[in-house]
mmCIF file of C-alpha atoms and ligand atoms in Angstrom:
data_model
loop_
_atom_site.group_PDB
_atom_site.id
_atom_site.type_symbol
_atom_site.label_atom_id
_atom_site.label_comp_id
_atom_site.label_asym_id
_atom_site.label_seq_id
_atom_site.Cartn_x
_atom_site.Cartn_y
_atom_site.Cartn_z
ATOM 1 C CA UNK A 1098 9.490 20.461 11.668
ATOM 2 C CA UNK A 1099 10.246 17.036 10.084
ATOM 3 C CA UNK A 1100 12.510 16.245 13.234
ATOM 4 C CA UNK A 1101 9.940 17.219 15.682
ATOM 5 C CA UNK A 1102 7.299 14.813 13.942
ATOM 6 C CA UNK A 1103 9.850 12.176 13.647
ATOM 7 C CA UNK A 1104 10.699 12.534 17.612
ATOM 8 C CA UNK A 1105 6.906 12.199 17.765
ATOM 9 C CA UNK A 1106 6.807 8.989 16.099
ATOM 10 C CA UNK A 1107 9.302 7.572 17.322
ATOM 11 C CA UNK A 1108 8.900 8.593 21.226
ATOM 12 C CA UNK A 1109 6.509 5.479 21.865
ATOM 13 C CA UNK A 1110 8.360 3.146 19.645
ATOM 14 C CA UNK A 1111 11.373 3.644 22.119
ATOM 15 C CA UNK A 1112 9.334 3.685 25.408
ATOM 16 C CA UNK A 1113 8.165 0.321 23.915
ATOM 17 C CA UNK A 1114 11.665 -1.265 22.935
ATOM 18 C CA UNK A 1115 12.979 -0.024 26.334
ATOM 19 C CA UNK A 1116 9.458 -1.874 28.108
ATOM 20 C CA UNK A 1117 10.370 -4.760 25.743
ATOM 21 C CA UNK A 1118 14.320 -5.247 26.723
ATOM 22 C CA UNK A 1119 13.346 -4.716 30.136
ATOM 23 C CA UNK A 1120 10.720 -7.617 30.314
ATOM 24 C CA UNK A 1121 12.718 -9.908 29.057
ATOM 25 C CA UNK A 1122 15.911 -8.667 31.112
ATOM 26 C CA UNK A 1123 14.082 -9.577 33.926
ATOM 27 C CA UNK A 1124 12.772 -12.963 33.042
ATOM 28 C CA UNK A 1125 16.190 -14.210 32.133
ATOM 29 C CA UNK A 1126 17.002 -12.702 35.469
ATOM 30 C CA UNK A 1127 13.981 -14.233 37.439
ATOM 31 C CA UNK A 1128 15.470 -17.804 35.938
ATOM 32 C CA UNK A 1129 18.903 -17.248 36.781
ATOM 33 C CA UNK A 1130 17.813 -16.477 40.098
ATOM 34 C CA UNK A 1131 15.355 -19.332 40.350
ATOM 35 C CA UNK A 1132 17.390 -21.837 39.013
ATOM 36 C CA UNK A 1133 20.302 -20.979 41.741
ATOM 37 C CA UNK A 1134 18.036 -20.958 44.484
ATOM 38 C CA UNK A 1135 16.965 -24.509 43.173
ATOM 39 C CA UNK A 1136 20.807 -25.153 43.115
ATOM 40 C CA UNK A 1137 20.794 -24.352 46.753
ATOM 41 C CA UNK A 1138 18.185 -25.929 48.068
ATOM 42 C CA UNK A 1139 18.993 -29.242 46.844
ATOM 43 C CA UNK A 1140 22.986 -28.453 48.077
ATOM 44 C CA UNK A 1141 21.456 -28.391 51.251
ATOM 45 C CA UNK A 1142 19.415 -31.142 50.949
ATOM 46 C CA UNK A 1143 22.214 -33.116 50.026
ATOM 47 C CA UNK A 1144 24.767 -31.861 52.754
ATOM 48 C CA UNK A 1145 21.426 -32.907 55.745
ATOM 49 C CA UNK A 1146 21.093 -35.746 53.501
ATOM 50 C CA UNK A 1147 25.271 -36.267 54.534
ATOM 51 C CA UNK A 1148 24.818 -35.296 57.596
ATOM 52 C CA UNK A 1149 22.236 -37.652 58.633
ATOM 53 C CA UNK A 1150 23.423 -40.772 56.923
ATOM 54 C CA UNK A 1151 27.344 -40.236 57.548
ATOM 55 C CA UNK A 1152 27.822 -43.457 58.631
ATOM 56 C CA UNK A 1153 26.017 -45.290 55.848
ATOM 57 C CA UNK A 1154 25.980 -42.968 52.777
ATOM 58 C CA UNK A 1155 27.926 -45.213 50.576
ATOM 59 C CA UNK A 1156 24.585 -47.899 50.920
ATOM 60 C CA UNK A 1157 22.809 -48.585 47.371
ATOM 61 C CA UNK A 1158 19.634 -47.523 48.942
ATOM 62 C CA UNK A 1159 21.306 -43.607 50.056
ATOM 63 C CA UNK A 1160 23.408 -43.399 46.461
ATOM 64 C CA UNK A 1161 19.463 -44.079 44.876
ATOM 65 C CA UNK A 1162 18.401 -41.724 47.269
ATOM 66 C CA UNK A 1163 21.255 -39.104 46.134
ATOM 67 C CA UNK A 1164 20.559 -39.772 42.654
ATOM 68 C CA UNK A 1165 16.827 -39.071 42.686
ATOM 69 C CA UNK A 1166 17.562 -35.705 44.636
ATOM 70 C CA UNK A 1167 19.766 -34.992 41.376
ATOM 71 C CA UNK A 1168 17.106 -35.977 39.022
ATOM 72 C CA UNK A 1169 14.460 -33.792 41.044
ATOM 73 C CA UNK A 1170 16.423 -30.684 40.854
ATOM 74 C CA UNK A 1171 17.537 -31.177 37.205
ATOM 75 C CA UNK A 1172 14.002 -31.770 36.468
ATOM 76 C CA UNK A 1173 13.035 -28.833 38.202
ATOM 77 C CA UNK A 1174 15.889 -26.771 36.868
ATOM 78 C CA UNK A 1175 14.429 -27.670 33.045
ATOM 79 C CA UNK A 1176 10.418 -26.997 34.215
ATOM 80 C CA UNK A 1177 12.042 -23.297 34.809
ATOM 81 C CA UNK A 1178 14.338 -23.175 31.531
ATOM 82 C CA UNK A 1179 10.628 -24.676 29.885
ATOM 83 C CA UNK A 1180 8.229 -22.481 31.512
ATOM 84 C CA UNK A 1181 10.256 -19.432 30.921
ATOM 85 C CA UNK A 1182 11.478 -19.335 27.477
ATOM 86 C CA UNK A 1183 7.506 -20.303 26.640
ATOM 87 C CA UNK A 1184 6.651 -17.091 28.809
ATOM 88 C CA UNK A 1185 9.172 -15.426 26.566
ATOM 89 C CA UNK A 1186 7.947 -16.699 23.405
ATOM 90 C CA UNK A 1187 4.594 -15.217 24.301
ATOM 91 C CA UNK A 1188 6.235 -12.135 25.069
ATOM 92 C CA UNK A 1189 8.171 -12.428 21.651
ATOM 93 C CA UNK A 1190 4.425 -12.864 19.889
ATOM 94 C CA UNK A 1191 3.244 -10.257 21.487
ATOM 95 C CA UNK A 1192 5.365 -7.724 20.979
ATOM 96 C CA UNK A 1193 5.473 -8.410 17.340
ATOM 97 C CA UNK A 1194 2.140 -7.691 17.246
ATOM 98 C CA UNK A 1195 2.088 -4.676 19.313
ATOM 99 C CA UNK A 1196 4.776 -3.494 16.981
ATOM 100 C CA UNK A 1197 2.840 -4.089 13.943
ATOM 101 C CA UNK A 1198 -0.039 -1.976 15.568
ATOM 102 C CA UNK A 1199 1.935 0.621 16.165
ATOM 103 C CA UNK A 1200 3.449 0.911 12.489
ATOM 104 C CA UNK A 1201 0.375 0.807 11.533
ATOM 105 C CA UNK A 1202 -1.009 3.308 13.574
ATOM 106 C CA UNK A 1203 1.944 5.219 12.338
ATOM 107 C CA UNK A 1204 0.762 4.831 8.847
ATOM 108 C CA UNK A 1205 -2.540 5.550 9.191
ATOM 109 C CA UNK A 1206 -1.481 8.864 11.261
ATOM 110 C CA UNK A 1207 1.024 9.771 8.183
ATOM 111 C CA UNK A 1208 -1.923 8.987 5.209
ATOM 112 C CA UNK A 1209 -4.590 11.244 7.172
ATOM 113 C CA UNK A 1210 -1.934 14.147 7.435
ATOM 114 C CA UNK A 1211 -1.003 14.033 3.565
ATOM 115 C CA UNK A 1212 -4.732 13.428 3.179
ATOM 116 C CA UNK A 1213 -5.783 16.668 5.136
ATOM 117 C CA UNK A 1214 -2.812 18.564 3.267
ATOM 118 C CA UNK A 1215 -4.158 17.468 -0.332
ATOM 119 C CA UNK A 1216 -7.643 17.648 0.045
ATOM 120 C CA UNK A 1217 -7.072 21.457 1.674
ATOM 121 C CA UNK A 1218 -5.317 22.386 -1.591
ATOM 122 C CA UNK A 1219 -7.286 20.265 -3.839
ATOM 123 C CA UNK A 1220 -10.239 21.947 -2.692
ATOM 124 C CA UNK A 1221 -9.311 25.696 -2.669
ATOM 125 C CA UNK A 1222 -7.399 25.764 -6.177
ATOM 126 C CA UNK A 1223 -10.453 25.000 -7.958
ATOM 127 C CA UNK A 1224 -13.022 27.275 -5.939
ATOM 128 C CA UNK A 1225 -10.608 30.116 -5.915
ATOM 129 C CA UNK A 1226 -10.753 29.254 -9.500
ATOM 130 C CA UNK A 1227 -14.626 29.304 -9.982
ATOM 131 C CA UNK A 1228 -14.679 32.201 -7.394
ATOM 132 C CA UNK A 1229 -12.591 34.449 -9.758
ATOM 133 C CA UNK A 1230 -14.262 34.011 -13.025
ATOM 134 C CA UNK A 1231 -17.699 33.892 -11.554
ATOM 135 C CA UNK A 1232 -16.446 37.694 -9.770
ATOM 136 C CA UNK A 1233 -14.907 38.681 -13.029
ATOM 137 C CA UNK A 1234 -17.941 37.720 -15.279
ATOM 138 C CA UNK A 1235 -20.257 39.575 -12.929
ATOM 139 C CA UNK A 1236 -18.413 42.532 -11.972
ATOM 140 C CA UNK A 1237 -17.396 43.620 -15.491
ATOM 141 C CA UNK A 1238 -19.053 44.180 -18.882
ATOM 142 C CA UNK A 1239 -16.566 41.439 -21.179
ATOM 143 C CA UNK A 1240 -17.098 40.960 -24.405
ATOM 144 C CA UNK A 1241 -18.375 37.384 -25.431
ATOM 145 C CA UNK A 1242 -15.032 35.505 -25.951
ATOM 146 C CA UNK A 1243 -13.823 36.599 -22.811
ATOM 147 C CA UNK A 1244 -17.207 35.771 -21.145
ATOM 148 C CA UNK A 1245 -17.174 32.147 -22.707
ATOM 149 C CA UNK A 1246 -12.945 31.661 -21.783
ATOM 150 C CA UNK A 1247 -13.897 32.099 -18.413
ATOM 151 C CA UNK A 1248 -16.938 30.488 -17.728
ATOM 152 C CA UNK A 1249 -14.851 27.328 -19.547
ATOM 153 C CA UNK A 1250 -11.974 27.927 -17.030
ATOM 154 C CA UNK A 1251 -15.206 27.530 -14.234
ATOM 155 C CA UNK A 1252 -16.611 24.611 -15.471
ATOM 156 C CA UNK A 1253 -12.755 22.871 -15.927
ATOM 157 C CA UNK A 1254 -12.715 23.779 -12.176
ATOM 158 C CA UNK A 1255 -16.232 22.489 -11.104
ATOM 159 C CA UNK A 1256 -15.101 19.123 -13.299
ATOM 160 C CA UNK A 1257 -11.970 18.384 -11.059
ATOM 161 C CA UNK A 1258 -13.287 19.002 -7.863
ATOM 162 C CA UNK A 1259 -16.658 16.035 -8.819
ATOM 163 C CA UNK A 1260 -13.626 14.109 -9.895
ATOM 164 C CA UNK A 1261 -12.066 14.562 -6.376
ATOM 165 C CA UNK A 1262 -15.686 13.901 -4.484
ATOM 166 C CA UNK A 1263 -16.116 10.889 -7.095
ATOM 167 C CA UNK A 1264 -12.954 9.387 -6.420
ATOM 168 C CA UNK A 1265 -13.111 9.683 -2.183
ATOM 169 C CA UNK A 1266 -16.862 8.012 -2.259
ATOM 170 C CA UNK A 1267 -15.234 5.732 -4.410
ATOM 171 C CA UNK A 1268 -12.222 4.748 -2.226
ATOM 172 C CA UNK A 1269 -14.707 4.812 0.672
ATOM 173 C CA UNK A 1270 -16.744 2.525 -1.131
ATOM 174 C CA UNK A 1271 -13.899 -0.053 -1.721
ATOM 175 C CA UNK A 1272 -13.200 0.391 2.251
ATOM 176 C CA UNK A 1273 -16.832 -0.543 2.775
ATOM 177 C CA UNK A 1274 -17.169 -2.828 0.457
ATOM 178 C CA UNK A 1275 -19.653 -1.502 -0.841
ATOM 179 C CA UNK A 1276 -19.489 -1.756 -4.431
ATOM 180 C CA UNK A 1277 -21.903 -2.952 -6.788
ATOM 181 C CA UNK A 1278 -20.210 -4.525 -9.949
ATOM 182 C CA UNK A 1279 -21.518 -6.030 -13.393
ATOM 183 C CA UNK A 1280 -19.712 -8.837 -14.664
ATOM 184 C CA UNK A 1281 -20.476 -8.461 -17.976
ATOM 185 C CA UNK A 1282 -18.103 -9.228 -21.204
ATOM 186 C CA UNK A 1283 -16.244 -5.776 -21.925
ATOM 187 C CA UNK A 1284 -15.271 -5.280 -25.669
ATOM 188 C CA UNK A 1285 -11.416 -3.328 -23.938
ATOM 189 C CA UNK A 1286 -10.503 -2.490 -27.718
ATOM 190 C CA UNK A 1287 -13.770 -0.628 -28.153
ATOM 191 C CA UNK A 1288 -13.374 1.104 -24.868
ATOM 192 C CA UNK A 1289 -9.646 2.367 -25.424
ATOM 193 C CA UNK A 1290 -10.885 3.866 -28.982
ATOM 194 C CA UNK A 1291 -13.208 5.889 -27.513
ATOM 195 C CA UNK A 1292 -11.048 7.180 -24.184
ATOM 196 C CA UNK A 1293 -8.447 7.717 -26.585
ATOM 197 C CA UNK A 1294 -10.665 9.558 -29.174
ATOM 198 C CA UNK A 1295 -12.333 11.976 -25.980
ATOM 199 C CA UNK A 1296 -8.435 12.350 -24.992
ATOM 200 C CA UNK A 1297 -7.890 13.959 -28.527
ATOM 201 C CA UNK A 1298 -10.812 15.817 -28.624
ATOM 202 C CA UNK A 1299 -10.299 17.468 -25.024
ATOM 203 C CA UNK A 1300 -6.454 17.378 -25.841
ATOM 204 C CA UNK A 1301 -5.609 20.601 -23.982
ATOM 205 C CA UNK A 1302 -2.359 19.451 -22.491
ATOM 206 C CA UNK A 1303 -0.893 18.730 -26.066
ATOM 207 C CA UNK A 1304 -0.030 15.116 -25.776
ATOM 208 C CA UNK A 1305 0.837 13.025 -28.242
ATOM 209 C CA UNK A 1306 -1.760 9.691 -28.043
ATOM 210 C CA UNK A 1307 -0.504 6.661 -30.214
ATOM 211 C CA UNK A 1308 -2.847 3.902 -29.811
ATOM 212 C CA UNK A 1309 -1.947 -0.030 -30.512
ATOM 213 C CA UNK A 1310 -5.165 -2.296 -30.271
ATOM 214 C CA UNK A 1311 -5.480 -5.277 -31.859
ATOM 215 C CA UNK A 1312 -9.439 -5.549 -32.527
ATOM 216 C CA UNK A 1313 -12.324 -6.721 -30.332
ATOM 217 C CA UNK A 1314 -10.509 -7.609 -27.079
ATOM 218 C CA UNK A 1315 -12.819 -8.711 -24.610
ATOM 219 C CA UNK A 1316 -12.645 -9.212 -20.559
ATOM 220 C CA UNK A 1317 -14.989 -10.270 -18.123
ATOM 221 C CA UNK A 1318 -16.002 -7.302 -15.819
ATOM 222 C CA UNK A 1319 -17.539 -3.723 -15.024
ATOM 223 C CA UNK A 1320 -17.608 -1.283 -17.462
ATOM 224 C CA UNK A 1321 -18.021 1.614 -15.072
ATOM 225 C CA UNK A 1322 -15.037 0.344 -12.899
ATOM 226 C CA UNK A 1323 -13.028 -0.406 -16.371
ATOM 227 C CA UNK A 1324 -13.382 3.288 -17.580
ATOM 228 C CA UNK A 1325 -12.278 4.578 -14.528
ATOM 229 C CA UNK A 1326 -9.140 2.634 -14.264
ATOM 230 C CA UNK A 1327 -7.872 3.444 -17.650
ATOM 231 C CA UNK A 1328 -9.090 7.412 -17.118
ATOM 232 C CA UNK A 1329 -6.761 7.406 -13.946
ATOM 233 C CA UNK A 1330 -3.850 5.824 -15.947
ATOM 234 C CA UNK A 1331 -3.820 8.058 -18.776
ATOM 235 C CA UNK A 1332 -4.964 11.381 -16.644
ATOM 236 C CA UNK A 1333 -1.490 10.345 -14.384
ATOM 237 C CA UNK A 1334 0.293 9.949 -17.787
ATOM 238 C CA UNK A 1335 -0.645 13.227 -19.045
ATOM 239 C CA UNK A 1336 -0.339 14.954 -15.246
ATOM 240 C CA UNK A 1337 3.412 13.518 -14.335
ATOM 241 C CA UNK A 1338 4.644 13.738 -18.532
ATOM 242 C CA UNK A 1339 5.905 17.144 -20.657
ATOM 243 C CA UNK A 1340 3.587 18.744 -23.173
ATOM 244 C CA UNK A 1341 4.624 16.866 -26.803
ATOM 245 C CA UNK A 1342 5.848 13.576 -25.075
ATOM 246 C CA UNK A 1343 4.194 10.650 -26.231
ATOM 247 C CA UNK A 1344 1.583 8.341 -24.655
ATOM 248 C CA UNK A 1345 0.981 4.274 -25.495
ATOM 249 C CA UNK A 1346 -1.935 2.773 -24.971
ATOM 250 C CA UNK A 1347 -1.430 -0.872 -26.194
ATOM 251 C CA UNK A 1348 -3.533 -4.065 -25.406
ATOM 252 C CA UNK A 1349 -2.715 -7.392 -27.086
ATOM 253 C CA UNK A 1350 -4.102 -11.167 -26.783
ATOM 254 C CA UNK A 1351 -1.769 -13.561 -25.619
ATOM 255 C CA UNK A 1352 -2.465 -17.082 -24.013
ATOM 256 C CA UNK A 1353 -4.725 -16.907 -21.778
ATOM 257 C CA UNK A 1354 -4.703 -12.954 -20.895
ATOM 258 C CA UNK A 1355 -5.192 -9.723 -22.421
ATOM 259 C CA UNK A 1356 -2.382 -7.535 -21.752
ATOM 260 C CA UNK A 1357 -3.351 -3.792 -21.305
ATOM 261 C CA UNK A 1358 -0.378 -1.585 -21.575
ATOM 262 C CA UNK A 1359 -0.154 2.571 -20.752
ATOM 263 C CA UNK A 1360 2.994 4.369 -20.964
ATOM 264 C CA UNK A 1361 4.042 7.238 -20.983
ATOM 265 C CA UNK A 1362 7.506 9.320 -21.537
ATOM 266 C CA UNK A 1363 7.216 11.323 -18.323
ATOM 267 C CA UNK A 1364 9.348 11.633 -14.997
ATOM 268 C CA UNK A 1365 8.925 8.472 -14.226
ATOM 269 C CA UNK A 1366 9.044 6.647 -9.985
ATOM 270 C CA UNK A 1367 12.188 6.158 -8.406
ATOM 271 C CA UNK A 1368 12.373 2.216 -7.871
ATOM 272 C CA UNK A 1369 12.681 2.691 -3.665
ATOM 273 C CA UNK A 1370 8.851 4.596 -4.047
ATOM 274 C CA UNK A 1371 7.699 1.864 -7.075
ATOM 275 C CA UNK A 1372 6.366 -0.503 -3.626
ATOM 276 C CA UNK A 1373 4.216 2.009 -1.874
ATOM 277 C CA UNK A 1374 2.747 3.960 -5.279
ATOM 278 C CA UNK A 1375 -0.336 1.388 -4.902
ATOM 279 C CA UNK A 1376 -1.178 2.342 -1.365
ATOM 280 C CA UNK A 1377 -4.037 5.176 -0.329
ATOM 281 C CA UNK A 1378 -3.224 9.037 0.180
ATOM 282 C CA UNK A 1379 0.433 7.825 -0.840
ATOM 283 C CA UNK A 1380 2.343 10.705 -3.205
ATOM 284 C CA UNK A 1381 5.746 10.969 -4.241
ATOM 285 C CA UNK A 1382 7.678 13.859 -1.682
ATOM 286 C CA UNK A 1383 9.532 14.547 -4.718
ATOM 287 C CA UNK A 1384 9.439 18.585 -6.144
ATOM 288 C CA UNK A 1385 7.931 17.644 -9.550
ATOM 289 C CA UNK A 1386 5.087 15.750 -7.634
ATOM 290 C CA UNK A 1387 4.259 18.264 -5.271
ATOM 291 C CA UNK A 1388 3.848 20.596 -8.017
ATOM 292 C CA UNK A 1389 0.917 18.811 -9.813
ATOM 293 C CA UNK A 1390 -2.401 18.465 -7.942
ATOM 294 C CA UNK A 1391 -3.582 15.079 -6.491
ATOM 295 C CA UNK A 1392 -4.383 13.183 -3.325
ATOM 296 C CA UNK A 1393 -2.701 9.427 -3.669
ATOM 297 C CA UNK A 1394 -6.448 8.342 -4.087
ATOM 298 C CA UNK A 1395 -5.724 7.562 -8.005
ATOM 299 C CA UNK A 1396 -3.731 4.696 -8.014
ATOM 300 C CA UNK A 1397 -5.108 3.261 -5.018
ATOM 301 C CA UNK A 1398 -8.422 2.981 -6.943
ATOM 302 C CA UNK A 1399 -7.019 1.668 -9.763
ATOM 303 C CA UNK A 1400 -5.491 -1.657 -8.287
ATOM 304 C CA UNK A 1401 -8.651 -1.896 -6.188
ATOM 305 C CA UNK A 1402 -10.904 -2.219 -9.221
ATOM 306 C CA UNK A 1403 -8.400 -4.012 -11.464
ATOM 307 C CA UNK A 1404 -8.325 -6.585 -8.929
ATOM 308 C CA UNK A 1405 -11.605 -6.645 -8.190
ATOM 309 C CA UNK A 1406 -12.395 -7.171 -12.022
ATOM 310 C CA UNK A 1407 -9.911 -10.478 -11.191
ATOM 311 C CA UNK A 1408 -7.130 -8.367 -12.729
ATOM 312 C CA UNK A 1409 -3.520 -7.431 -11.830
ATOM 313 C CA UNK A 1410 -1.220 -4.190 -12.452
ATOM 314 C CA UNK A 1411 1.987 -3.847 -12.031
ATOM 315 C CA UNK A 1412 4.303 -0.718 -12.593
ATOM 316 C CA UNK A 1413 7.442 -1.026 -14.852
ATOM 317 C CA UNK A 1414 10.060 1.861 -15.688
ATOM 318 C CA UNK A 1415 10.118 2.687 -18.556
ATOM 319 C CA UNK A 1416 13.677 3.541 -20.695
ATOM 320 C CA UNK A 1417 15.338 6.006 -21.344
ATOM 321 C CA UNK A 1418 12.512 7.532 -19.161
ATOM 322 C CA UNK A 1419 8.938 7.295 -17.844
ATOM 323 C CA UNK A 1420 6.232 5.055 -16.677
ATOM 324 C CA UNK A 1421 4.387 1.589 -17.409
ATOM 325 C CA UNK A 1422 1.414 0.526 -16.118
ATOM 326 C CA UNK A 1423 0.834 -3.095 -17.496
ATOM 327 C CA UNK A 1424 -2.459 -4.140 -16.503
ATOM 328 C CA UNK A 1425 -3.332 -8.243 -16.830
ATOM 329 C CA UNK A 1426 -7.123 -9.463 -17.117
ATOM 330 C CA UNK A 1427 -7.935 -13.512 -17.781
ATOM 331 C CA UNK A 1428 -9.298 -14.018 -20.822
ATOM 332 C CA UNK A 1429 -13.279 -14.898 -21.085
ATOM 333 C CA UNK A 1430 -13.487 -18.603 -21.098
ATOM 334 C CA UNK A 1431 -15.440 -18.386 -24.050
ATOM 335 C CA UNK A 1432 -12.639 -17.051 -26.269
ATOM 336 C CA UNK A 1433 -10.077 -19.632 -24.731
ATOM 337 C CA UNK A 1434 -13.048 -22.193 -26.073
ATOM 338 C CA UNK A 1435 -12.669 -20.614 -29.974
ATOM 339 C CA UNK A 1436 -8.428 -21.195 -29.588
ATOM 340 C CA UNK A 1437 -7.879 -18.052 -31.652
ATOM 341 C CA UNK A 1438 -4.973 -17.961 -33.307
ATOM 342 C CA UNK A 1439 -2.715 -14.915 -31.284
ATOM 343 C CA UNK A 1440 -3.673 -11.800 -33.199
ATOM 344 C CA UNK A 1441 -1.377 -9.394 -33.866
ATOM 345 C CA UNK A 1442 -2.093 -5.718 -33.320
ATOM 346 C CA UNK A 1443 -3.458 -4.511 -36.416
ATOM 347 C CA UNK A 1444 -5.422 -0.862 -36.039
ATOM 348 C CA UNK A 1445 -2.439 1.769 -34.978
ATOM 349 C CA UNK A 1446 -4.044 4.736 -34.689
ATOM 350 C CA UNK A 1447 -2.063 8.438 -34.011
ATOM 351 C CA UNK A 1448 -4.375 10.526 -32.581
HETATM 352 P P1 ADP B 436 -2.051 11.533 -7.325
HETATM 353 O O1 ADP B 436 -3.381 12.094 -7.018
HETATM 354 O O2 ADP B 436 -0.964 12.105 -6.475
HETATM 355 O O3 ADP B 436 -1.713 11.553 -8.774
HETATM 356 P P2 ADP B 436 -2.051 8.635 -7.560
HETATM 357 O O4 ADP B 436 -2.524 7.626 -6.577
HETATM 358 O O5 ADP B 436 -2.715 8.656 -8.883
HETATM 359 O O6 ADP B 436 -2.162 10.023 -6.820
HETATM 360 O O7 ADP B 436 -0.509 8.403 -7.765
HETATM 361 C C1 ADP B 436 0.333 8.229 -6.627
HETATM 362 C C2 ADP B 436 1.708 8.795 -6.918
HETATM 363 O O8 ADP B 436 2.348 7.985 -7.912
HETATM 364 C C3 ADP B 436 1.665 10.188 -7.503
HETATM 365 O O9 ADP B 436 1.724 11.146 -6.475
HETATM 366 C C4 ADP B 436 2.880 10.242 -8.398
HETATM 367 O O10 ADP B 436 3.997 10.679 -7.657
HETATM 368 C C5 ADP B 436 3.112 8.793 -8.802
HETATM 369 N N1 ADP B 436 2.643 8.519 -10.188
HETATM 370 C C6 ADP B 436 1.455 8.001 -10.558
HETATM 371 N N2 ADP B 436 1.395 7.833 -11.898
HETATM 372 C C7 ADP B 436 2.572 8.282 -12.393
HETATM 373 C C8 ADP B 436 3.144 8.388 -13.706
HETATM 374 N N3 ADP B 436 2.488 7.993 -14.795
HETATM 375 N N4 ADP B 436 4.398 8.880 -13.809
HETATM 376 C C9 ADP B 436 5.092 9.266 -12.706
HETATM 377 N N5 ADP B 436 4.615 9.203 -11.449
HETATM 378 C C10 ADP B 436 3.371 8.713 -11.285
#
């Protein structure tokens, strides 16, 4: 199957190398040919030339003569040299291009098929989910523990897939640009306290959360945006990490930025998939990914927002194993006004 979609993909890419080699085959060709039919002509020119002036071809006037006929066909010889390595330059442009449109065409073709395959499964998990425990709490006379388990295990369900529909308007949003953001001073340290207290409270996935936040961190930006980037991040932490591993979330002051830091302890990203983690629909074809649910909208909503908040992420590994996701915002120019001394993390909270 994967060799029949890669002789797919790569059918026109070869029909257009072949079109491209041939093209400029026959241009060098076409100047050969012109440039030796210039030869000719003036080697004729010069043998009438002979021919006609035999007595007096040795004259100054005839060896002028001779030597403009050499200067016209070297001058004509360069005008084709000129004309057609410009006509292959163009053709050099050109097929960049096309081959740029193609790749990307490519691309686009690979993110709607993992697309289609995510959002199939991503869909029907959860509503086979609801289905059953809606059946099973109709159908049967359950006693009210049972009753209240499963209607939970519904409304877990009904929760991921408005996560899903939130997160494609969202990404479809970004592509339209069409999202409305506050720019409003965030207190970050305030924020990560409470995430990190609903973490513990929900903490069904037994995580360990260790929290290091040194006090009233602001950034400029949208709170609505903000919560959702660090609720991706630490959902992916506790998704691609093993129940009982540990989870950072650390943000510090330095110069002029405030450092946001989430790690986790988990199975980490190889360093040849580390480049494309950012991009949309894109998920690791490793087993352990496959396994977990998601559609490669997550992260590609994250950097959106971060840098639309005038932020940065980056991904580090982290040793012996896992991820970092360090996450840069400028400083509001009002706290670079007060110089504050750097302040050192001081509430560590295990929760
Ligand atoms: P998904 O819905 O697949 O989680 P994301 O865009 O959030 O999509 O992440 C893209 C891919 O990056 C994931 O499929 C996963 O392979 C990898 N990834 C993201 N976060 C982590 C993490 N904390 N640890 C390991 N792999 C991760």
């Amino acid at each position: 199957m994967e060799v029949l979609k890669k002789i797919k993909h790569t059918k026109p890419v070869t029909i257009f190398y072949v079109l491209v080699i041939y093209v400029f085959a026959s241009s060098i060709w076409w100047m050969y040919l012109l440039i030796n039919k210039n030869h000719k002509l003036y080697d004729e020119k010069i043998a009438n030339f002979h021919l006609r002036h035999s007595e007096d071809s040795k004259s100054t006037e005839n060896i002028l003569l001779l030597k403009e006929f050499t200067k016209n066909k070297n001058r004509q010889n360069q005008m084709i040299i000129g004309e057609g390595l410009v006509f292959m330059l163009l053709l050099g442009l050109g097929s960049l291009t096309i081959r740029s449109y193609i790749n990307k065409e490519i691309e686009l073709h690979r993110q709607q098929r993992n697309f289609l395959l995510s959002i199939t499964h991503e869909l029907r998990s959860p509503l086979t989910g609801i289905q059953i425990s809606i059946e099973t709490v109709k159908d049967r006379i359950l006693d009210k523990d049972k009753q209240n388990r499963l209607l939970n295990n519904a409304m877990h369900d009904v929760n991921r897939l408005k996560e899903l529909v939130d997160n494609l308007l969202m990404a479809a949003k970004i592509e339209r640009q069409a999202l409305a953001f506050s720019d409003h001073p965030v207190n970050i340290s305030e924020l990560l306290q409470s995430l990190s207290r609903r973490y513990k409270e929900i903490n069904r996935n037994r995580r360990i959360f260790k929290l290091d936040v040194s006090p009233d961190l602001m950034v400029h930006g949208d709170l609505t945006a903000l919560t959702s980037v660090f609720t991706n991040l630490i959902d992916n932490a506790i998704k691609y990490s093993d129940k009982e591993s540990t989870i950072y979330i650390e943000a510090n002051l330095n110069d002029k930025e405030v450092d946001i830091i989430i790690k986790d302890e988990g199975i980490g990203i190889p360093t040849e998939e580390q480049p494309k983690i950012f991009d949309k629909f894109y998920r690791i074809g490793s087993e352990d990914t496959r396994k977990s649910i998601g559609t490669g909208l997550g992260l590609f909503i994250v950097k959106q927002l971060v840098e639309m908040n005038k932020g940065n992420i980056v991904y580090q590994a982290n040793y012996p194993k896992g991820s970092i996701f360090k996450l840069i915002f400028p400083k509001p120019v009002e706290a670079i006004a007060l110089k504050e001394p750097k302040i050192k993390p001081q509430v560590v909270n295990q929760i």
